[in-house]
XYZ file of C-alpha atoms in Angstrom:
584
model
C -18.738 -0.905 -47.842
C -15.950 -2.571 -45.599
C -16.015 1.070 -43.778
C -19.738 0.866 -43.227
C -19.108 -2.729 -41.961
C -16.657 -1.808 -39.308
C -18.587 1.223 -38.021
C -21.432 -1.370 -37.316
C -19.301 -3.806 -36.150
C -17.978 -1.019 -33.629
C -21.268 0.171 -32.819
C -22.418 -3.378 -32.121
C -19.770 -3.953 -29.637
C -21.010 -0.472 -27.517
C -24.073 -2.086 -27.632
C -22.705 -5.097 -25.839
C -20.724 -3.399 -23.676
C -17.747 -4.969 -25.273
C -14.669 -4.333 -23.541
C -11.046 -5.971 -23.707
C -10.565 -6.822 -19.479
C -9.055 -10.081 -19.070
C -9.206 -12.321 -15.483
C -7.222 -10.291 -13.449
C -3.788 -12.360 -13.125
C -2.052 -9.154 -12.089
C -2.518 -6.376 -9.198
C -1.441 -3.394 -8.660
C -1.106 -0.611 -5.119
C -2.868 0.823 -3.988
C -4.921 -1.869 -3.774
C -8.436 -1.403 -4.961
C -11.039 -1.754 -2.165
C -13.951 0.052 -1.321
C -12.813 2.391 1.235
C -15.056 4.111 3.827
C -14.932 7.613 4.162
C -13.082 9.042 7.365
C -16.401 9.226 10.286
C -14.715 12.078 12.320
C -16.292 14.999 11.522
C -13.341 17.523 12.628
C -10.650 15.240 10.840
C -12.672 16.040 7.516
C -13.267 19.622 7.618
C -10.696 20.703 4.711
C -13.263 18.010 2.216
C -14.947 14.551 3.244
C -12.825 12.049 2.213
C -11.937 8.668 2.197
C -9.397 6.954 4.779
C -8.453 3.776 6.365
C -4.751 2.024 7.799
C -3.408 -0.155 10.049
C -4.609 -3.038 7.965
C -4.157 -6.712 9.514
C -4.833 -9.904 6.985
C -5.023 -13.403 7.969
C -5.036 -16.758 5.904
C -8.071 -18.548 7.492
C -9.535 -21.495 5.708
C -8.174 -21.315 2.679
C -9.151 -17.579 2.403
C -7.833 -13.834 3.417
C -9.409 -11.822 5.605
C -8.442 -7.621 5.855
C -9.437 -5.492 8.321
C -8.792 -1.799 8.656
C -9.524 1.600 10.934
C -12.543 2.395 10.495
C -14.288 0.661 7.641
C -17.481 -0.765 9.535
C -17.118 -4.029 8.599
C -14.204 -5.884 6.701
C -12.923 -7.990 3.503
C -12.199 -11.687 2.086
C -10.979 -12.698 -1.024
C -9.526 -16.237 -2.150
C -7.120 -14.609 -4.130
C -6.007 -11.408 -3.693
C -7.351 -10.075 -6.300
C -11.021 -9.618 -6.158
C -12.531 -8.438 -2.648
C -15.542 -9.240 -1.005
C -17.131 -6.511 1.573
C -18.942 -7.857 5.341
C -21.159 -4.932 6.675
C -20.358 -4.980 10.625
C -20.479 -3.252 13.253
C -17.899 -4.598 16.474
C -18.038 -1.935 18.865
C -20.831 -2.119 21.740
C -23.650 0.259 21.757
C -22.308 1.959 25.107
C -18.879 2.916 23.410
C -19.416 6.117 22.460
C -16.232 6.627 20.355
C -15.704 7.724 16.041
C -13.272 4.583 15.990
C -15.128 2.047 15.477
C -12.312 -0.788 15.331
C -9.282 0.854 15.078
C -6.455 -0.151 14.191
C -7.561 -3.660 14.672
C -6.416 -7.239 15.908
C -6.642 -10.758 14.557
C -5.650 -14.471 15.429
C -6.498 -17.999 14.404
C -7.111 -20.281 17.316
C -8.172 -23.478 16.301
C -11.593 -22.909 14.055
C -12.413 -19.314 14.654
C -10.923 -16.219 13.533
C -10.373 -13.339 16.468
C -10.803 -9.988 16.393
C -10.678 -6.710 18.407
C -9.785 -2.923 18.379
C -7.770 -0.778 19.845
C -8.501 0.725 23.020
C -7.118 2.097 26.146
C -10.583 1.318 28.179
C -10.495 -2.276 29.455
C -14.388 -3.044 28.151
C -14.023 -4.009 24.152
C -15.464 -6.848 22.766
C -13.430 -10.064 21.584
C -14.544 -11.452 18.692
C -14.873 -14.934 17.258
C -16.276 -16.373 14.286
C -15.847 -20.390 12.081
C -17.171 -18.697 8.753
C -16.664 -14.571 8.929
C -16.926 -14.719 5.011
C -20.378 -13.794 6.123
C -21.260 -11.871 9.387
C -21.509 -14.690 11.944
C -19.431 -12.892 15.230
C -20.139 -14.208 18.562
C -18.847 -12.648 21.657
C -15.277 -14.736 22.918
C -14.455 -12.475 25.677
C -17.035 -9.203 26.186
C -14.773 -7.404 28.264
C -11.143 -7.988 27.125
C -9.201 -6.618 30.379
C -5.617 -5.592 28.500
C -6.160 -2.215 27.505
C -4.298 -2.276 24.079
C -3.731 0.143 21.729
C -2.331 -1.185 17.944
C -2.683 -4.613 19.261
C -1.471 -7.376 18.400
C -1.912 -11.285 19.162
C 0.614 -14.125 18.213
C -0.337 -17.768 19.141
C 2.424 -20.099 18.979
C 3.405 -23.396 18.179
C 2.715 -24.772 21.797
C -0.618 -22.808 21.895
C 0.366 -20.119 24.226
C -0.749 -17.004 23.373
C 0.918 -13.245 23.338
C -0.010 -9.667 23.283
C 2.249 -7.432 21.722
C 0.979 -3.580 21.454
C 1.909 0.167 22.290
C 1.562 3.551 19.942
C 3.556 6.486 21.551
C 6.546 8.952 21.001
C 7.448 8.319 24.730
C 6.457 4.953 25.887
C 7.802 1.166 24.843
C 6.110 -1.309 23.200
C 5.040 -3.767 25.804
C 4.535 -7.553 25.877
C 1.995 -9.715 27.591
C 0.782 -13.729 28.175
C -2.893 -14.147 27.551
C -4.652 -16.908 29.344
C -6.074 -19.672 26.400
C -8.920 -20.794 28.330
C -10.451 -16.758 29.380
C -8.733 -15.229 26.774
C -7.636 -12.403 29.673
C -4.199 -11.011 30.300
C -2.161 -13.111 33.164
C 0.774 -11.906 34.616
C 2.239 -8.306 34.056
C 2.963 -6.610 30.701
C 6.878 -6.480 30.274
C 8.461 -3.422 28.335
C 9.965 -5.529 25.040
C 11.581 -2.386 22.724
C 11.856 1.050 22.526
C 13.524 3.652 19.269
C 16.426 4.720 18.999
C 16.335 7.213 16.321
C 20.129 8.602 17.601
C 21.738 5.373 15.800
C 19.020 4.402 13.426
C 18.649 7.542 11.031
C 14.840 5.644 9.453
C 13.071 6.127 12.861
C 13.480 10.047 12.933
C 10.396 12.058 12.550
C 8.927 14.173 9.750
C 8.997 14.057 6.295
C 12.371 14.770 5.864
C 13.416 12.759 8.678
C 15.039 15.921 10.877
C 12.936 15.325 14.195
C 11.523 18.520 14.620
C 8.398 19.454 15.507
C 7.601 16.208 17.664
C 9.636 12.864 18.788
C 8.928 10.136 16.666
C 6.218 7.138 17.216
C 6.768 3.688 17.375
C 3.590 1.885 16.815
C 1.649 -1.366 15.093
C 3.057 -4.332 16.626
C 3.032 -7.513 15.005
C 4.503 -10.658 15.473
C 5.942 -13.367 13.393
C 7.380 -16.609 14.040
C 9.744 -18.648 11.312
C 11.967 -21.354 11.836
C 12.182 -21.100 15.641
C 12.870 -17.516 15.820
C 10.232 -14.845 16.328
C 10.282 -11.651 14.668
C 8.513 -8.632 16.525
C 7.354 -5.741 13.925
C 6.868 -2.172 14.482
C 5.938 1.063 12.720
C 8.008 4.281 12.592
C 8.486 6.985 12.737
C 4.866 8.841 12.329
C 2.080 7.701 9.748
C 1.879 11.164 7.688
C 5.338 10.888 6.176
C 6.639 9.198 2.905
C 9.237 7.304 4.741
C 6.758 5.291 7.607
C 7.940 2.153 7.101
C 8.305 -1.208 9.643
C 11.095 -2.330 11.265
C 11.886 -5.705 13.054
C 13.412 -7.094 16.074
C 13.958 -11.073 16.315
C 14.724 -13.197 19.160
C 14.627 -17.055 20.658
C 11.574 -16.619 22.889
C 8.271 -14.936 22.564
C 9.173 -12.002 25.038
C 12.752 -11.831 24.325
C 15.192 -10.359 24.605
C 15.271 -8.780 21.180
C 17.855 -7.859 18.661
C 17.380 -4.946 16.253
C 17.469 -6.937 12.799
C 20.775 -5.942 10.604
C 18.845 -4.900 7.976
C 15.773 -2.416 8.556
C 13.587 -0.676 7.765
C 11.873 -3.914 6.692
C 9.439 -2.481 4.472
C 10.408 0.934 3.129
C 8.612 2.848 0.056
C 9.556 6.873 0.318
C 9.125 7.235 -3.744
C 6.661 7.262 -6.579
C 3.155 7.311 -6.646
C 2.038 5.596 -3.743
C 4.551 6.301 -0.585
C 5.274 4.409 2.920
C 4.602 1.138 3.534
C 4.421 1.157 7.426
C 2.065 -0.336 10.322
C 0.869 -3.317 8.884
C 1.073 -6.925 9.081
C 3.301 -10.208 7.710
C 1.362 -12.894 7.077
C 1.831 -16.408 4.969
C -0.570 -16.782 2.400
C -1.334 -19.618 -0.403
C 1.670 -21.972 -1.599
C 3.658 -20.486 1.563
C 4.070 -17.416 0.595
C 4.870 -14.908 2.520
C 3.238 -11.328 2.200
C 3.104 -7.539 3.876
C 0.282 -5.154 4.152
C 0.672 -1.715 5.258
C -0.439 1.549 5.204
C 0.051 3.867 2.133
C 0.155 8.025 3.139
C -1.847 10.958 1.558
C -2.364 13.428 4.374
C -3.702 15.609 2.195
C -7.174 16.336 3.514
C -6.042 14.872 6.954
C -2.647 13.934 8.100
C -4.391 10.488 8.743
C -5.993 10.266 5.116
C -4.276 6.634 3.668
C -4.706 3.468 1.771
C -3.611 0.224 1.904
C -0.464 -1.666 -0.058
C 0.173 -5.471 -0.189
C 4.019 -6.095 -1.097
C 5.345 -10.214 -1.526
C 7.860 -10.422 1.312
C 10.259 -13.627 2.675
C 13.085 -14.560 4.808
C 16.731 -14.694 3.060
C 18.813 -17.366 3.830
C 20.476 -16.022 6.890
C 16.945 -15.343 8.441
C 16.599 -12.099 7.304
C 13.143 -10.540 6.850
C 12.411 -8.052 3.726
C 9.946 -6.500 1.495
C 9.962 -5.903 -2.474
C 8.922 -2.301 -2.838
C 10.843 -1.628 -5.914
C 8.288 -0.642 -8.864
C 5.662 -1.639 -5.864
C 3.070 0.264 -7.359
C 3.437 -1.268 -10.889
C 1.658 -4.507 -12.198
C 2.856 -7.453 -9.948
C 1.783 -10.746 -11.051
C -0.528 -12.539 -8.257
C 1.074 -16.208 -7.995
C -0.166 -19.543 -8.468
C 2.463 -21.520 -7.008
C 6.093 -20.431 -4.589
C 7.752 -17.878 -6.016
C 11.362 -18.054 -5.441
C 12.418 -13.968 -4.407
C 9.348 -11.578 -4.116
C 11.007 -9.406 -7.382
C 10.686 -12.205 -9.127
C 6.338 -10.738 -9.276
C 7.099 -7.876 -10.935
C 5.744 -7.673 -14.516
C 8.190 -5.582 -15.946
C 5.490 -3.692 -17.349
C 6.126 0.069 -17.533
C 4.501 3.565 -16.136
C 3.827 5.028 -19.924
C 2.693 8.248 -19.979
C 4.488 10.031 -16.814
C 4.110 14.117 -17.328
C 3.016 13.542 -20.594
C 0.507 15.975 -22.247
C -2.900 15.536 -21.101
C -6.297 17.204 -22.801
C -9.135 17.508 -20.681
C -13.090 18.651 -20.985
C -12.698 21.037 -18.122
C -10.553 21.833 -15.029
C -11.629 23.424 -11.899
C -9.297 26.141 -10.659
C -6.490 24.936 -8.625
C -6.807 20.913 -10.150
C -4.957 21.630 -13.418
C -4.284 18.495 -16.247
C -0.966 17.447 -15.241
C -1.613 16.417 -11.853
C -3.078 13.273 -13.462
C 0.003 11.784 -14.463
C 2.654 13.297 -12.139
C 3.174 10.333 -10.170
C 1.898 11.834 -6.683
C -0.847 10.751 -5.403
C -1.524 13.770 -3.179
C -2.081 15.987 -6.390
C -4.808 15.665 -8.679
C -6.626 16.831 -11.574
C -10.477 17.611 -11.312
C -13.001 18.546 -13.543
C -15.571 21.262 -13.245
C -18.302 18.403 -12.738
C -19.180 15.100 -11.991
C -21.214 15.424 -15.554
C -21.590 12.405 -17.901
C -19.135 13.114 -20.844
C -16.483 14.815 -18.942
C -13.240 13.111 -20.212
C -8.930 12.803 -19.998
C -7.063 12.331 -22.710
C -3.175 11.071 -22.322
C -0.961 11.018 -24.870
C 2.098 8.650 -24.530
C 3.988 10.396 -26.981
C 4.553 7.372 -28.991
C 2.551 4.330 -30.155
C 3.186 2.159 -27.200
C 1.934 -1.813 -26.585
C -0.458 -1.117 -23.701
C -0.874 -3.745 -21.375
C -3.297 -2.263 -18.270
C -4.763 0.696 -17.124
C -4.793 2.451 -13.122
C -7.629 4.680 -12.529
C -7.188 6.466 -9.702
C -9.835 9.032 -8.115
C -9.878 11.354 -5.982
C -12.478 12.787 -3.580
C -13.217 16.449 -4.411
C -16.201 18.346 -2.946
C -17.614 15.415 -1.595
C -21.402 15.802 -0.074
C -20.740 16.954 3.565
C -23.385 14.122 4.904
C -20.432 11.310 3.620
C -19.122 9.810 7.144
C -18.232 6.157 7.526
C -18.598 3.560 4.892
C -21.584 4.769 2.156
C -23.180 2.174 0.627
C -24.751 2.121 -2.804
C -22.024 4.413 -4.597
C -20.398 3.574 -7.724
C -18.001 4.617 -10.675
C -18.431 4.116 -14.558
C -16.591 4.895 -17.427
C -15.229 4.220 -20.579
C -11.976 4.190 -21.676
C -10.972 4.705 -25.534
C -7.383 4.275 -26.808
C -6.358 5.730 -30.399
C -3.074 5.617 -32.468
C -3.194 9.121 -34.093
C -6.458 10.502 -32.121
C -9.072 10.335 -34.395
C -10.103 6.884 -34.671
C -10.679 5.188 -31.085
C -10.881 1.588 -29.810
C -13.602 0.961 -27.040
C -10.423 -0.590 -24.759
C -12.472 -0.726 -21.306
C -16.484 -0.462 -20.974
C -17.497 0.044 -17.065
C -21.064 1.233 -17.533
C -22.635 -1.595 -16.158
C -20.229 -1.417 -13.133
C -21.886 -1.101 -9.880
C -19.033 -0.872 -7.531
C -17.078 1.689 -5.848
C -14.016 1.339 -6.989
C -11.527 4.144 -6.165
C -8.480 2.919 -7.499
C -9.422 0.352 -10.533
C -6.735 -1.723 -12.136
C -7.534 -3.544 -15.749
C -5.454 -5.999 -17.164
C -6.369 -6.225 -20.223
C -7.128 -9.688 -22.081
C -4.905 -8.728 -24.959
C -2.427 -5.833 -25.483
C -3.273 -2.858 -27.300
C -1.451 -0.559 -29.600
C -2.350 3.416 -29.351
C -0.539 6.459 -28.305
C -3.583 7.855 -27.058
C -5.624 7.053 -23.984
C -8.987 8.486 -23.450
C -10.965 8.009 -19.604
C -14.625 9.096 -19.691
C -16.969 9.328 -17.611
C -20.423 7.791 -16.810
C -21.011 8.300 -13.556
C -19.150 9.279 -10.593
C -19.597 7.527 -7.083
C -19.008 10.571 -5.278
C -18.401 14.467 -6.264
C -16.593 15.836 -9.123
C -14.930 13.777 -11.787
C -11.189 13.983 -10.199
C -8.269 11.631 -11.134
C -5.103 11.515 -9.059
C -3.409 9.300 -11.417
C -4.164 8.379 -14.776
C -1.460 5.651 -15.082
C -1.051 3.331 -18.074
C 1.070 0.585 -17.895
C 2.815 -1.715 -20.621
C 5.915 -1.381 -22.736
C 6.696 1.524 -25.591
C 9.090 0.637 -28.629
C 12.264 2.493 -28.139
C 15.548 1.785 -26.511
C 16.273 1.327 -22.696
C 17.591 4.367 -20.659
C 21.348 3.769 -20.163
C 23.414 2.711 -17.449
C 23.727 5.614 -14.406
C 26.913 7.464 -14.951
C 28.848 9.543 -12.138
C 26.668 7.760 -9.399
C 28.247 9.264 -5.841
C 27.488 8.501 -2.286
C 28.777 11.359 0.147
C 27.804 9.948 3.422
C 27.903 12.988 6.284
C 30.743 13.504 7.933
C 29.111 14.647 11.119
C 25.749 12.016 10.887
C 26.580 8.810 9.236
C 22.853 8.675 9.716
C 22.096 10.649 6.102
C 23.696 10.947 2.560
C 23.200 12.961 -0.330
C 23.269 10.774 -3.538
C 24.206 12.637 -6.837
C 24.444 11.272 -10.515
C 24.118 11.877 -14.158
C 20.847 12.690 -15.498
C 20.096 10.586 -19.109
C 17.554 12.402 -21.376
C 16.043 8.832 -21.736
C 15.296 7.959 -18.317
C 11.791 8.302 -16.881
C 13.333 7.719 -13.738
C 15.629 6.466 -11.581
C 15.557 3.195 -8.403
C 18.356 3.664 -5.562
C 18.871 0.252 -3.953
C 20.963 0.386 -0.818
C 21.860 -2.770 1.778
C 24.026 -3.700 4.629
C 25.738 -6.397 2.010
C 26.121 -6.420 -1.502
C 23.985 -9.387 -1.833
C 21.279 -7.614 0.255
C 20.077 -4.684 -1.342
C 16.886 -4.461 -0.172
C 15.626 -1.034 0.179
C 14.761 0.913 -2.598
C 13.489 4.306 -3.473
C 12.423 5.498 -7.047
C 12.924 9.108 -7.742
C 11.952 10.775 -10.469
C 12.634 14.015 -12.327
C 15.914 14.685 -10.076
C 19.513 13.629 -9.979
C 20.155 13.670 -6.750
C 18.458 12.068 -3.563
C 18.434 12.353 0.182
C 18.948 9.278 1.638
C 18.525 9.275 5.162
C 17.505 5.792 6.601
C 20.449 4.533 7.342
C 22.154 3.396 10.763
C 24.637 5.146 12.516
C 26.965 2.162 12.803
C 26.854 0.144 9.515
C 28.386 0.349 6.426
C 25.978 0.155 3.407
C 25.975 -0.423 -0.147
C 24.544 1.538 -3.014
C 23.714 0.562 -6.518
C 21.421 2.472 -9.170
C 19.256 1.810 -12.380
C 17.660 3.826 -14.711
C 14.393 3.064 -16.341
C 11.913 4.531 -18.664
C 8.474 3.554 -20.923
C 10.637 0.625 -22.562
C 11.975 -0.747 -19.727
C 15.061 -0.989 -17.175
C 18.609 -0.168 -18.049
C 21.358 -2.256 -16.621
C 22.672 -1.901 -12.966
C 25.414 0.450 -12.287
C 28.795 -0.568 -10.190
C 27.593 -1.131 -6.308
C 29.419 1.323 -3.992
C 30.933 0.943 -0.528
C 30.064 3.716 1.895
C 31.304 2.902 5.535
């Protein structure tokens, strides 16, 4: 009888659509937007897919605004967590360019937001609008006479306004007044920085930062002012690599002279699933917070196939500007008040089920199980169809407290028509979790979902136990049923890796640039975070490796003596801090 009672208890709540999803308090990168597909046919040929970067977000009214490359219109939210998509077109009909506001430019002046693209013609359209939560543009300026590419505008506190911009392996990035009453260029455009990848080992090109092939890029100006001093942001060294990441400049006036910051890259993410956080923007937000967006790499399909990240950022108390990337693409909590550092946001909830055995209904050749939960977003697992019913099972080895879910897809064998932002499309699915696999607990129920949502995050209202996790699917927005990361998130019941033993810094003798890093494996880490700093106190770059003892580091300068420390983590948590080490 009682078993009778619970299957119709259980049946009632599929009939409901009963699910266990909480208010989202939490988020978690890449963020989860409705990304456009790439609308260049020749930069899709190896598979339509989606792609966007170069995101921009400003606080305007009490609410956040993001734009990106080529998304045909943009986003709000009054929170951060939940987005809101504007259909829009910016571009006149006479420009006959696939870019349709690239790489794009905003500014607050009084009560209108501004925006423009990136060009190198002198004919784009400024932009203004007092409410763009809904698609009310009017033309400011119609033919904007700087020519910018990557702009970027700054308006400061005496209501003069700047033009930073510049993307090239050869050229500076320049500097230039803009008029406040025609909203045009005055005076000539000054050269403000250049790289200097000889002395600062970050900026050199490639994936493994060895410059060959081509110079390296500086690119995505923005511009920052806090207490008096302005801070002049750039990307580096080249968008398809792990390590793109911003770097700053500061000085005492708008157009300088600049000093390269002490500490950079600024915002730096070379490891785990998602990887770089470069050309973006630093922006205060709610309660004075300070934030960073950037761009996150795939270059998979396309060398310029990305996402977006958002990372809490702030000034230290000797001016310095940073970014918390460490466990940046686990569960951060989204504040409600000032939060005192940006690491302070991290959950502590933990990646569960990293290359742990996965089951499957089918797998086309090529897309096998694993590359679910391998922690790389430029592998994935796909099934044979986009069928109803075709499922992923992860087991977490052990009966874990589950705490949210990441459900991240991937775009295989997409229909060749999909260029530029699709509306209509959608994903739904169910997702089952099970302590011994044979009886399963409706956890998440998206069939009455009618967004696209390529990279869904679920907190869930209350923490589940199970070992097993089960994804299946309903309906798929776009081509087969493929998952790049299956990633569950909460704490398992065991004991915390220990603390890194034999941890070694051998800095090159020849190129104080690079060092190899080398340490003790444990059997009970997941992983491992390298922080390094130019003080003990200012660790601020970190890198998460996993499944190796030994690491690469080359960001560093030429000229600066830096400080290591390591931790070890796994599904129960982080293991204490290892001794910090000198390398000069």
């Amino acid at each position: 009888m009682k078993t009778s009672y619970l299957t119709w208890i259980f049946a009632i709540c599929l009939a409901l659509g009963f699910s266990n999803i909480s208010a989202q308090n939490t988020y978690c990168n890449p963020m989860n937007l409705d990304y456009g597909f790439t609308p260049i046919p020749n930069f899709s040929e190896a598979g339509r897919h989606r792609a966007t970067a170069d995101p921009v977000i400003s606080y305007f009214k009490n609410k956040y605004y993001l734009f990106s490359t080529n998304q045909w219109g943009y986003w709000w939210s009054h929170d951060m967590l939940t987005w809101n998509f504007v259909s829009r077109r910016f571009l006149q009909a006479y420009h006959k360019v696939y870019d349709e506001l690239c790489a794009p430019a905003t500014f607050v002046m009084g009560d209108s937001l501004y925006v423009i693209g990136s060009t190198y013609a002198k004919d784009f359209t400024l932009w203004s609008s007092h409410s763009p939560e809904t698609d009310t543009w009017k033309e400011s300026v119609h033919a904007f006479k700087a020519g910018a590419w990557d702009p970027a505008f700054f308006v400061d506190d005496d209501g003069r306004i700047y033009l930073y911009h510049g993307s090239s392996n050869f050229y500076p990035m320049y500097g230039q007044e803009i008029d406040r009453r025609t909203l045009q260029p005055i005076g000539e455009r000054m050269d403000l920085i250049r790289l200097n990848d000889e002395l600062h080992g970050w900026e050199r090109f490639g994936e493994y930062q060895d410059n060959t092939f081509l110079k390296p890029f500086m690119e995505g100006a923005w511009m920052n002012k806090y207490k008096g001093k302005y801070y002049l942001q750039y990307g580096a060294p080249g968008t398809e690599f792990s390590a793109y990441g911003d770097g700053v400049y500061t000085a005492d006036k708008p157009m300088g002279p600049f000093t390269y910051q002490a500490h950079n890259p600024f915002s730096f993410k070379p490891g785990g699933f998602t990887r770089g956080a470069g050309h973006g923007a630093t922006f205060e937000g709610q309660y004075g917070n300070w934030w960073h967006v950037s761009t996150i790499t795939i270059a998979v399909k396309n060398s310029f196939e990305r996402r977006l990240g958002l990372w809490p950022s702030t000034f230290d108390k000797e001016g310095i500007l940073y970014t918390e990337t460490a466990y940046g693409d686990y569960p951060y909590r989204m504040p409600t008040s000032k939060f005192d550092k940006p690491a302070d946001l991290f959950t502590g909830w933990m990646l569960l089920n990293y290359n742990k055995p996965v089951k499957v209904s089918s797998s086309l050749a090529g897309y096998g199980a694993n590359y679910a939960v391998d922690e790389q977003m430029k592998t994935y697992w796909s099934a044979k169809t986009s069928q109803k019913g075709e499922f992923i099972q992860s087991d977490l080895g052990e009966i874990s407290t589950v705490k949210a879910i990441q459900i991240n897809y991937a775009d295989q064998d997409v229909d060749s028509s999909f260029l530029g932002k699709i509306p209509g499309i959608y994903h739904q699915y169910r997702v089952y979790g099970s302590k011994d696999g044979k009886k399963w607990q409706l956890m998440i129920d998206k069939l009455k979902n009618r967004k696209d949502v390529p990279h869904d995050y679920v907190e869930l209202a209350k923490p589940v136990e199970a070992r097993y996790i089960k994804l299946v699917n309903e309906h798929m927005a776009v081509g087969k049923f493929a998952i790049s990361g299956l990633r569950v998130f909460g704490k398992g019941h065991g004991q915390l890796a220990k603390e890194v033993k034999d941890f070694v810094v051998l800095r090159g003798e020849h190129d104080k640039r690079s060092a190899w890093l080398k340490w003790r494996h444990d059997p009970q880490a997941t992983g491992y975070v390298v922080y390094a700093g130019i003080a003990p106190d200012k660790l601020y770059t970190s890198v998460q490796v996993f499944g190796a003892n030994e690491y690469y580091f080359k960001s560093m300068d030429k000229d600066k003596t830096y400080y290591f420390q390591m931790e070890a983590f796994n599904e129960n948590g982080i293991g204490k801090r290892g001794a910090i080490i000198k390398s000069e």
